[in-house]
Coordinates of C-alpha atoms and ligand atoms in Angstrom, one line a residue:
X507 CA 349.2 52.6 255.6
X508 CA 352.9 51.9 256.6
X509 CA 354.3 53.6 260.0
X510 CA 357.2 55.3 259.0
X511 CA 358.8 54.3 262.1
X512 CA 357.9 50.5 262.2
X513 CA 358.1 50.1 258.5
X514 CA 355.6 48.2 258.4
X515 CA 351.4 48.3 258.0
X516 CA 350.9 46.7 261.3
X517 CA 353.5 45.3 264.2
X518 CA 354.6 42.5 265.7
X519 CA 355.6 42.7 269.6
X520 CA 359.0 42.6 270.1
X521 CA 360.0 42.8 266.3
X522 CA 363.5 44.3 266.1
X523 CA 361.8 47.9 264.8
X524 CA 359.4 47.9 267.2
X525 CA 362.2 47.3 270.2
X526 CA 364.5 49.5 268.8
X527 CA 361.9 52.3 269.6
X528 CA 363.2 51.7 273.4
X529 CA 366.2 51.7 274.8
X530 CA 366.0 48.6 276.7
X531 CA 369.4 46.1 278.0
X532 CA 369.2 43.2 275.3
X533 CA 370.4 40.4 277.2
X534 CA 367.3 40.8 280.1
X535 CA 364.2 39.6 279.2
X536 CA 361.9 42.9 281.3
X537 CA 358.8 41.0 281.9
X538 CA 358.0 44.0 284.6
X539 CA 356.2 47.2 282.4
X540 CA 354.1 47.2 285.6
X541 CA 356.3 48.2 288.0
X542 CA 358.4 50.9 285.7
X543 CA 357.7 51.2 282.4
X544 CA 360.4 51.6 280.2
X545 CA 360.6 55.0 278.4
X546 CA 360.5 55.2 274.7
X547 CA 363.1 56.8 272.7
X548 CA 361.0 59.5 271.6
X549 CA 359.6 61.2 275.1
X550 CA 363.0 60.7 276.2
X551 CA 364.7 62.5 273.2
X552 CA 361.7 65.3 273.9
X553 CA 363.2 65.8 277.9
X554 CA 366.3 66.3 276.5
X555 CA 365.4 69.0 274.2
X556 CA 363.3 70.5 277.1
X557 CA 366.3 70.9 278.9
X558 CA 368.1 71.9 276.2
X559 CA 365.3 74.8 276.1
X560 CA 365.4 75.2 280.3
X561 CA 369.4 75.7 280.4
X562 CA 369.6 78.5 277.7
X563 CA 368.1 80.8 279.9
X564 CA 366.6 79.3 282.9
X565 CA 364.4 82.0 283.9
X566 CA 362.7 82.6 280.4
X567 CA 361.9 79.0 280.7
X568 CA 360.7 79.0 284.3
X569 CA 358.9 82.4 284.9
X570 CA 357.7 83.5 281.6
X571 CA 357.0 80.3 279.9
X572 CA 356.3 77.1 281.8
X573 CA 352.4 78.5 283.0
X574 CA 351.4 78.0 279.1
X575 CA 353.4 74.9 278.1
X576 CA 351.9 72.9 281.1
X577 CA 348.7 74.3 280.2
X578 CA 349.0 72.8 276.7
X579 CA 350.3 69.8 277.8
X580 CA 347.4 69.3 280.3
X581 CA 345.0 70.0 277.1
X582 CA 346.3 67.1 275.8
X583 CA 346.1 64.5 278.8
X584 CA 342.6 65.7 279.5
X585 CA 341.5 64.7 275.7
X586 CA 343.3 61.5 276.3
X587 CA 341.8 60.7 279.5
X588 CA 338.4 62.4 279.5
X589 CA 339.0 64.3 282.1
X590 CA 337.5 68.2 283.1
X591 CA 340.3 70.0 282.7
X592 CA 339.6 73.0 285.6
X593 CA 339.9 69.5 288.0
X594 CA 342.8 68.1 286.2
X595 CA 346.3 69.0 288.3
X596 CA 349.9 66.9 287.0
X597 CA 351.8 65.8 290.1
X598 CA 355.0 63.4 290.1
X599 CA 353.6 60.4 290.7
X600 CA 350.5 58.4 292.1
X601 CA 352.3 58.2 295.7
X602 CA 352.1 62.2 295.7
X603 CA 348.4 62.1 294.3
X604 CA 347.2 60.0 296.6
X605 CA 349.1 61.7 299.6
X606 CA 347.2 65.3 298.5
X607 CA 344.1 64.0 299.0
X608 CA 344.6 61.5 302.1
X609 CA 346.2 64.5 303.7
X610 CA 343.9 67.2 302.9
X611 CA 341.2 65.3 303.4
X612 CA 338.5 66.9 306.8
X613 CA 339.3 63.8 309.1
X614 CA 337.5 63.9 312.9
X615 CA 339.0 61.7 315.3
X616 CA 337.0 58.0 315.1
X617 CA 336.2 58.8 311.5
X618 CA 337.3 55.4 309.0
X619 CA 339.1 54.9 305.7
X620 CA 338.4 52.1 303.5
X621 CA 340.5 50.2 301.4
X622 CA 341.3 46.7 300.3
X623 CA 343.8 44.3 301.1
X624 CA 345.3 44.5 298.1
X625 CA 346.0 48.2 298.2
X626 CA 349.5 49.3 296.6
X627 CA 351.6 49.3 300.2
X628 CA 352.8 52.6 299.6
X629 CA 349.3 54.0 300.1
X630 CA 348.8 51.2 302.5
X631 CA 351.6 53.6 305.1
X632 CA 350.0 56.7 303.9
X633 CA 346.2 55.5 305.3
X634 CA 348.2 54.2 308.7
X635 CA 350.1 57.8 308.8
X636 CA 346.5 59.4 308.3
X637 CA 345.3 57.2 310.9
X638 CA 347.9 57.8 313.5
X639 CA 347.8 61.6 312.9
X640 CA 344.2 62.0 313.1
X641 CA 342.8 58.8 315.1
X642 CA 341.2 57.4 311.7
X643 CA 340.3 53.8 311.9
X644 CA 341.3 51.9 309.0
X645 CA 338.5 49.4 307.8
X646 CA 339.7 46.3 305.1
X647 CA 337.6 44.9 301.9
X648 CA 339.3 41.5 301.8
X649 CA 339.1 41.3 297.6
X650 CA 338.8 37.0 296.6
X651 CA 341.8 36.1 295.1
X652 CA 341.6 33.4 293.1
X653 CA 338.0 34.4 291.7
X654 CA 335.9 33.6 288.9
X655 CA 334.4 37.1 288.2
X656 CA 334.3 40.5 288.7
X657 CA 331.2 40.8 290.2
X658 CA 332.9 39.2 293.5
X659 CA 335.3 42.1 294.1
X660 CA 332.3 44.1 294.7
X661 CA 330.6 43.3 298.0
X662 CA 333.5 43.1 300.1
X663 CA 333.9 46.8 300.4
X664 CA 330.3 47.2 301.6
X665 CA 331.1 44.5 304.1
X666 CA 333.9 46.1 305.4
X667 CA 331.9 49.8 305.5
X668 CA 330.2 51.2 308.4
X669 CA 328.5 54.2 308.6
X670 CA 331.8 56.2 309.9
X671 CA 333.2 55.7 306.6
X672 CA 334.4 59.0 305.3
X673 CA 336.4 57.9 302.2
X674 CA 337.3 54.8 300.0
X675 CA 340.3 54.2 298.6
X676 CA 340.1 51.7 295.5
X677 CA 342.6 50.1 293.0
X678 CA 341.7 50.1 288.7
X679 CA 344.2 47.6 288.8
X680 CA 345.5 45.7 291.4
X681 CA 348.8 45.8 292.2
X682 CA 349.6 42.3 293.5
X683 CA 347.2 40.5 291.6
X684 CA 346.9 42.6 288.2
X685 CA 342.9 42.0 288.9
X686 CA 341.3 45.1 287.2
X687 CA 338.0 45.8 289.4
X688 CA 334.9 46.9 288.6
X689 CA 335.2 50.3 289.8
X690 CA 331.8 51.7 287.9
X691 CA 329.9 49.2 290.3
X692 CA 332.1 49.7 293.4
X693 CA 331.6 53.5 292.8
X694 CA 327.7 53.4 292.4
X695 CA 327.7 51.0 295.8
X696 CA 329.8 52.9 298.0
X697 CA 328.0 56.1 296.7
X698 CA 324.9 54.5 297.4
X699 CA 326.2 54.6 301.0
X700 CA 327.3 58.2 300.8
X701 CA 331.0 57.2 300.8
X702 CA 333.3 59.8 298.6
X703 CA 335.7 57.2 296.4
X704 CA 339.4 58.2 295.4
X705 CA 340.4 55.6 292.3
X706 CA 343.6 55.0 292.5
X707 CA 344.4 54.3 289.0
X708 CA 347.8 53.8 289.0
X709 CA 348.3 51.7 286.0
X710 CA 345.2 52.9 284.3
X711 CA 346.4 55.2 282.0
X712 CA 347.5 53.6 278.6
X713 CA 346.1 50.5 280.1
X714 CA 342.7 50.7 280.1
X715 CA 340.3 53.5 277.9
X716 CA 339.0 56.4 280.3
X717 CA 336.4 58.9 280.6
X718 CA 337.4 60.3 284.4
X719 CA 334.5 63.0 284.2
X720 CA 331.9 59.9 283.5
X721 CA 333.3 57.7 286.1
X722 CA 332.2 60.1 288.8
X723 CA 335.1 59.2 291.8
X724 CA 335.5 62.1 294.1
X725 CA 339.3 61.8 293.4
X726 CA 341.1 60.0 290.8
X727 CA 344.8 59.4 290.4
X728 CA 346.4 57.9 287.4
X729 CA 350.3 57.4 286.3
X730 CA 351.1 58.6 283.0
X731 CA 354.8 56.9 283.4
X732 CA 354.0 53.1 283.3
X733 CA 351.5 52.7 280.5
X734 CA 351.1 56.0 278.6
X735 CA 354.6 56.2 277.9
X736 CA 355.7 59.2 279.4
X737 CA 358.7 60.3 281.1
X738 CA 358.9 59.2 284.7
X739 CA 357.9 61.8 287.0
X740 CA 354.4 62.2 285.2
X741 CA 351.1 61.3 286.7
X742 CA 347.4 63.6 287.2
X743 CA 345.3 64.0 290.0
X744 CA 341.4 64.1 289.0
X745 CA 339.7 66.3 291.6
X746 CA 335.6 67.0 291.0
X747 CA 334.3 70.2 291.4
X748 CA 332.9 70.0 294.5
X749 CA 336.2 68.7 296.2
X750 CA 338.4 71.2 294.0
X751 CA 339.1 74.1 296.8
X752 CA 339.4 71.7 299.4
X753 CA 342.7 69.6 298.1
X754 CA 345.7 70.5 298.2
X755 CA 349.3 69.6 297.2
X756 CA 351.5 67.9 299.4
X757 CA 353.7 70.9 299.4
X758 CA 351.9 74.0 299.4
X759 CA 353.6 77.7 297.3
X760 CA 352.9 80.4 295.6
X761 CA 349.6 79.1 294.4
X762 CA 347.8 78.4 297.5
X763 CA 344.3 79.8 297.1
X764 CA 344.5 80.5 293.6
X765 CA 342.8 77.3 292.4
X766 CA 343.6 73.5 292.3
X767 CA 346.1 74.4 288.7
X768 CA 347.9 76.9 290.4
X769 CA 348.4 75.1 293.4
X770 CA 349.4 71.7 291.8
X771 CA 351.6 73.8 289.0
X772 CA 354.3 74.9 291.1
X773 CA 355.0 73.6 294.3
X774 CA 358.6 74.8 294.3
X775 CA 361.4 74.8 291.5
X776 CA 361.6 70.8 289.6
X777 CA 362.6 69.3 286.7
X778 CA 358.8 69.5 285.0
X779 CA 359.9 68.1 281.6
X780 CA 358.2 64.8 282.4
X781 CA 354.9 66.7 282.4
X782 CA 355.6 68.7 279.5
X783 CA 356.6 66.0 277.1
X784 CA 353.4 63.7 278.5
X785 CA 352.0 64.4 274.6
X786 CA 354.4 62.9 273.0
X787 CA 354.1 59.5 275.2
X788 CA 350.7 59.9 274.0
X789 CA 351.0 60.4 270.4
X790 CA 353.1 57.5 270.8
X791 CA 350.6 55.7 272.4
X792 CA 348.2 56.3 269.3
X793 CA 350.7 55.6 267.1
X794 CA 351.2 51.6 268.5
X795 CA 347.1 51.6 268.9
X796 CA 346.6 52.4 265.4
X797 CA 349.1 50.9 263.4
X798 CA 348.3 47.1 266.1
X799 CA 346.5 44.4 264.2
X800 CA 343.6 44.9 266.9
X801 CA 344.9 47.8 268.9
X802 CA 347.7 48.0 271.4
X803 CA 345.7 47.0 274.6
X804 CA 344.7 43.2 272.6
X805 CA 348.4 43.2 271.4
X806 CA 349.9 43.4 275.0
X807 CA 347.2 41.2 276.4
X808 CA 347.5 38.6 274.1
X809 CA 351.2 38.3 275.2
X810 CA 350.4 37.8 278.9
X811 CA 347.5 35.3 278.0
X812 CA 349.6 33.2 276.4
X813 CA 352.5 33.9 278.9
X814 CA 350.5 33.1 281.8
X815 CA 349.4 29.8 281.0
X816 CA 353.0 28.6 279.9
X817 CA 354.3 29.9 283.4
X818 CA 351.4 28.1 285.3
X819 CA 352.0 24.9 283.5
X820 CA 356.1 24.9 284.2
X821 CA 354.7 25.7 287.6
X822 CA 352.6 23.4 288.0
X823 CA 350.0 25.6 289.7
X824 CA 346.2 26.9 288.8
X825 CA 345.8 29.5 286.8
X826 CA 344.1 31.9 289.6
X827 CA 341.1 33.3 287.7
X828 CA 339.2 32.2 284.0
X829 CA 340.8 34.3 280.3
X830 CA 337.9 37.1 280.8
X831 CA 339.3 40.2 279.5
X832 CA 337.1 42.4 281.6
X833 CA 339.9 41.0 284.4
X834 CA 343.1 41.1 283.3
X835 CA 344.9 43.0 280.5
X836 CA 348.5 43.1 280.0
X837 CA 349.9 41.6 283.3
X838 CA 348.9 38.8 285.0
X839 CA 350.1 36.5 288.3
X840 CA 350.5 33.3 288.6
X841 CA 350.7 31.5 291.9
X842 CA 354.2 30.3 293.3
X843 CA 354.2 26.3 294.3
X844 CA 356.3 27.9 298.1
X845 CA 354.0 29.2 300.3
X846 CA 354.5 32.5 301.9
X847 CA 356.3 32.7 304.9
X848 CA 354.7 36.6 306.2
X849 CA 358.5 37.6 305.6
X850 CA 358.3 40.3 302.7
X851 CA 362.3 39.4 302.0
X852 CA 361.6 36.0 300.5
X853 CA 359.6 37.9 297.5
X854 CA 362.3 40.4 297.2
X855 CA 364.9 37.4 297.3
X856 CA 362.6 35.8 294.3
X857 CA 363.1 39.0 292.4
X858 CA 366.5 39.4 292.7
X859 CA 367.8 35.8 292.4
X860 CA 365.9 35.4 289.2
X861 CA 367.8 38.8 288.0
X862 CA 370.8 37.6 289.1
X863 CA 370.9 34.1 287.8
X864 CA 368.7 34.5 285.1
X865 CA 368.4 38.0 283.1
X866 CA 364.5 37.5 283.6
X867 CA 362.5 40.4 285.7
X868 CA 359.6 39.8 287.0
X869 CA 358.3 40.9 290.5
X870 CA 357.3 38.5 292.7
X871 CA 354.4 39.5 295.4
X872 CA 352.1 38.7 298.5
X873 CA 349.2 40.3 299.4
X874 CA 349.8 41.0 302.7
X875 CA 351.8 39.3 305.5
X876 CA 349.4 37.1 306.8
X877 CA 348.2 35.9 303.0
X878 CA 349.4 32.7 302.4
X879 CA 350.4 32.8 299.2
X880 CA 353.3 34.5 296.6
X881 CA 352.4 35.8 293.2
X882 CA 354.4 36.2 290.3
X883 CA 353.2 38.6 287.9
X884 CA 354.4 39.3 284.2
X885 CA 353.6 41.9 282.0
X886 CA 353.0 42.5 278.3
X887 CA 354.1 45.6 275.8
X888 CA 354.8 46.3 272.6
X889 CA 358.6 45.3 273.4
X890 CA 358.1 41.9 274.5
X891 CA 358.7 39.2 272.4
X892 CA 356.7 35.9 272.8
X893 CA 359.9 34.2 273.1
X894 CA 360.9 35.9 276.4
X895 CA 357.7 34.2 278.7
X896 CA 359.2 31.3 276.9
X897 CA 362.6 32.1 278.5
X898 CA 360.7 32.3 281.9
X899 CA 358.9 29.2 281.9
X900 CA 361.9 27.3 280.3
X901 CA 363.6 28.5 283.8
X902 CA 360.9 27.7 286.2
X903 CA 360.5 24.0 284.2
X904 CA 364.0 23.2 285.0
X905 CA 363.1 23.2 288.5
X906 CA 364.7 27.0 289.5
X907 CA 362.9 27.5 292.6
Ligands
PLP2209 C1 348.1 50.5 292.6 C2 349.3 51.4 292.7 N1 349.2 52.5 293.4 C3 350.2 53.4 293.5 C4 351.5 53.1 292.9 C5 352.6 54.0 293.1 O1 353.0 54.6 291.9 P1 354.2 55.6 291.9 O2 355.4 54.9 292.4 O3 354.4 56.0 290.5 O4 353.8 56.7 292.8 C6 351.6 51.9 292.2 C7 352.9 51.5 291.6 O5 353.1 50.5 291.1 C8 350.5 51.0 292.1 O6 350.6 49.8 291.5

């Protein structure tokens, strides 16, 4: 059947139909969906209209009809991501997600919090506020990094747990090193220990198939804004049932008490046209996935495989883990030949040079400041053309350093 968008029975990443669908700078080659995904013509033409809809008469919109519409639109995300809807709340943004539950969470003084080394750092400073504010020792699963298999991210968060472990933290995807962990076997570990686990599934969404009630976690969080397509400002928080009157939002309202929906719903007067036109990143979504030779998750990763190993050569570095699919979809990092000097400004002076000499973005990472490497890490989606990693490793092959 022919998409009567693309034109054509099946696309080709980066094709000018498929591109035009965004509304991207031409002359920069955005090897970075990870960081911000780009927005797609469609959700964004659907905030506009929303606000078209929210101006005419603001308090129609606000008090009378906004309750149903993000009812409807959290319909949909549930379908999309499995999840039970009574324990399915939309919040801004996985920072915000994460912060409900690290900051409603029962902490005694000399309790502990788990999470890895590779945590995102912005949840990285809300586990140190958390542990300043209530005396909560922070405990550290060093993940391996380069590694062969899954299976090895697994024991080093029971080797960092003791048994004043109240809560786990743990990445889908890692941040730095695009790794995507084995979270069903994490889970079923940590739980073994009787240690409640918030996901933090950041990139998840779009980038990996879900089924949040089956996984189980406590608390999961997921973006809808870097890989589902939506408008930025749009991510859920998972709560289970038996955590569901016990979290609350980071700013509390006229819901309090009424139930994790009520309380998540409003938390004071926003622009919630992200949330509301979530569906239509999704039907988007399905739209790429069906009408991709092999679906749009194979599509995107096939661009990174081959991207990665044509940045590794120009580098002249390893590639830091084998082409298994179970750990890596469509981003990737490669190591940098510098080492890393514990200075966090050298990456962000990586970044921006490359911007500014090259057109070429791609963010450039370290794990922590005592991790002796820098990673660079590309990303693939529909928008990418082949030609662009090219551009990259053309760069890095002429010796830009
Ligand atoms: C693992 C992880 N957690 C949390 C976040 C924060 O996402 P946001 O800025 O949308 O809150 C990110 C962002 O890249 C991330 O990679």
């Amino acid at each position: 059947m022919t998409d009567p968008v693309f034109g054509e029975a099946t696309w080709t990443p980066g094709s000018p139909a498929v591109r035009e669908q965004w509304r991207l700078d031409p002359s920069v080659a955005f090897l970075n969906n990870g960081s911000f995904g780009a927005t797609p013509r469609v959700v964004l033409d659907a905030v506009r209209s929303i606000h078209a809809e929210m101006e005419a008469e603001p308090v129609r919109f606000f008090a009378r009809e906004l309750p149903d519409r993000i009812a409807l639109a959290r319909t949909a995300v549930a379908g999309f991501l499995g999840a039970d809807e009574p324990g399915l709340a939309f919040v801004p943004n996985a920072t915000t997600g994460v912060n409900a539950v690290l900051r409603s969470f029962p902490w005694q003084p000399g309790d502990a919090l788990l999470l890895a080394d590779q945590t995102y750092n912005a949840v990285k400073q809300t586990a140190l506020w958390i542990s300043r504010r209530y005396g909560v020792d922070l405990q550290w699963a060093k993940l391996p990094f380069p590694l062969e298999t899954p299976d090895q991210m697994v024991a080093p968060w029971l080797e960092a747990a003791s048994p004043r472990t109240r809560l786990a933290v743990v990445d889908h995807v890692s941040s730095p090193t695009a790794m995507i962990l084995p979270v069903e076997r994490i889970l079923s570990a940590l739980h073994d220990q009787g240690i409640p686990v918030l996901v933090d599934g950041a990139h998840a969404p779009g980038l990996l198939p879900l089924d949040i009630s089956a996984l189980g976690a406590e608390f999961y969080v997921g973006n809808l804004h870097k890989w589902a397509y939506a408008a930025k400002g749009s991510a859920i928080l998972h709560v289970c049932e038996a955590w569901r009157d016990r979290i609350q939002p980071v700013c509390i309202s006229h819901g309090y008490g009424q139930g994790l929906r009520a309380e998540f719903d409003w938390t004071g007067t926003a622009d919630l046209s992200p949330w509301l036109t979530a569906p239509v990143g999704l039907d988007f979504w399905r739209r790429l996935d069906r009408t991709a030779t092999d679906g749009l998750a194979a599509s995107n990763h096939r661009l990174v495989q081959t991207g990665r190993t044509l940045v590794a050569k120009a580098l002249g570095t390893d590639l830091p883990h084998p082409d298994d699919p179970a750990l890596y979809g469509p981003m990737a990092a490669m190591r940098w030949p510098a080492p890393f000097s514990g200075d966090f400004r050298q990456v962000f002076d990586l970044n921006r040079r490359l911007y500014d000499d090259h057109r070429i973005e791609v963010p450039f990472t370290a794990i922590s400041a005592d991790s002796p490497h820098i990673w660079l890490r590309i990303s693939g989606q529909a928008y990418n053309r082949p030609a662009e990693y090219e551009r990259l490793a053309e760069v890095l092959k002429s010796g830009w350093r």
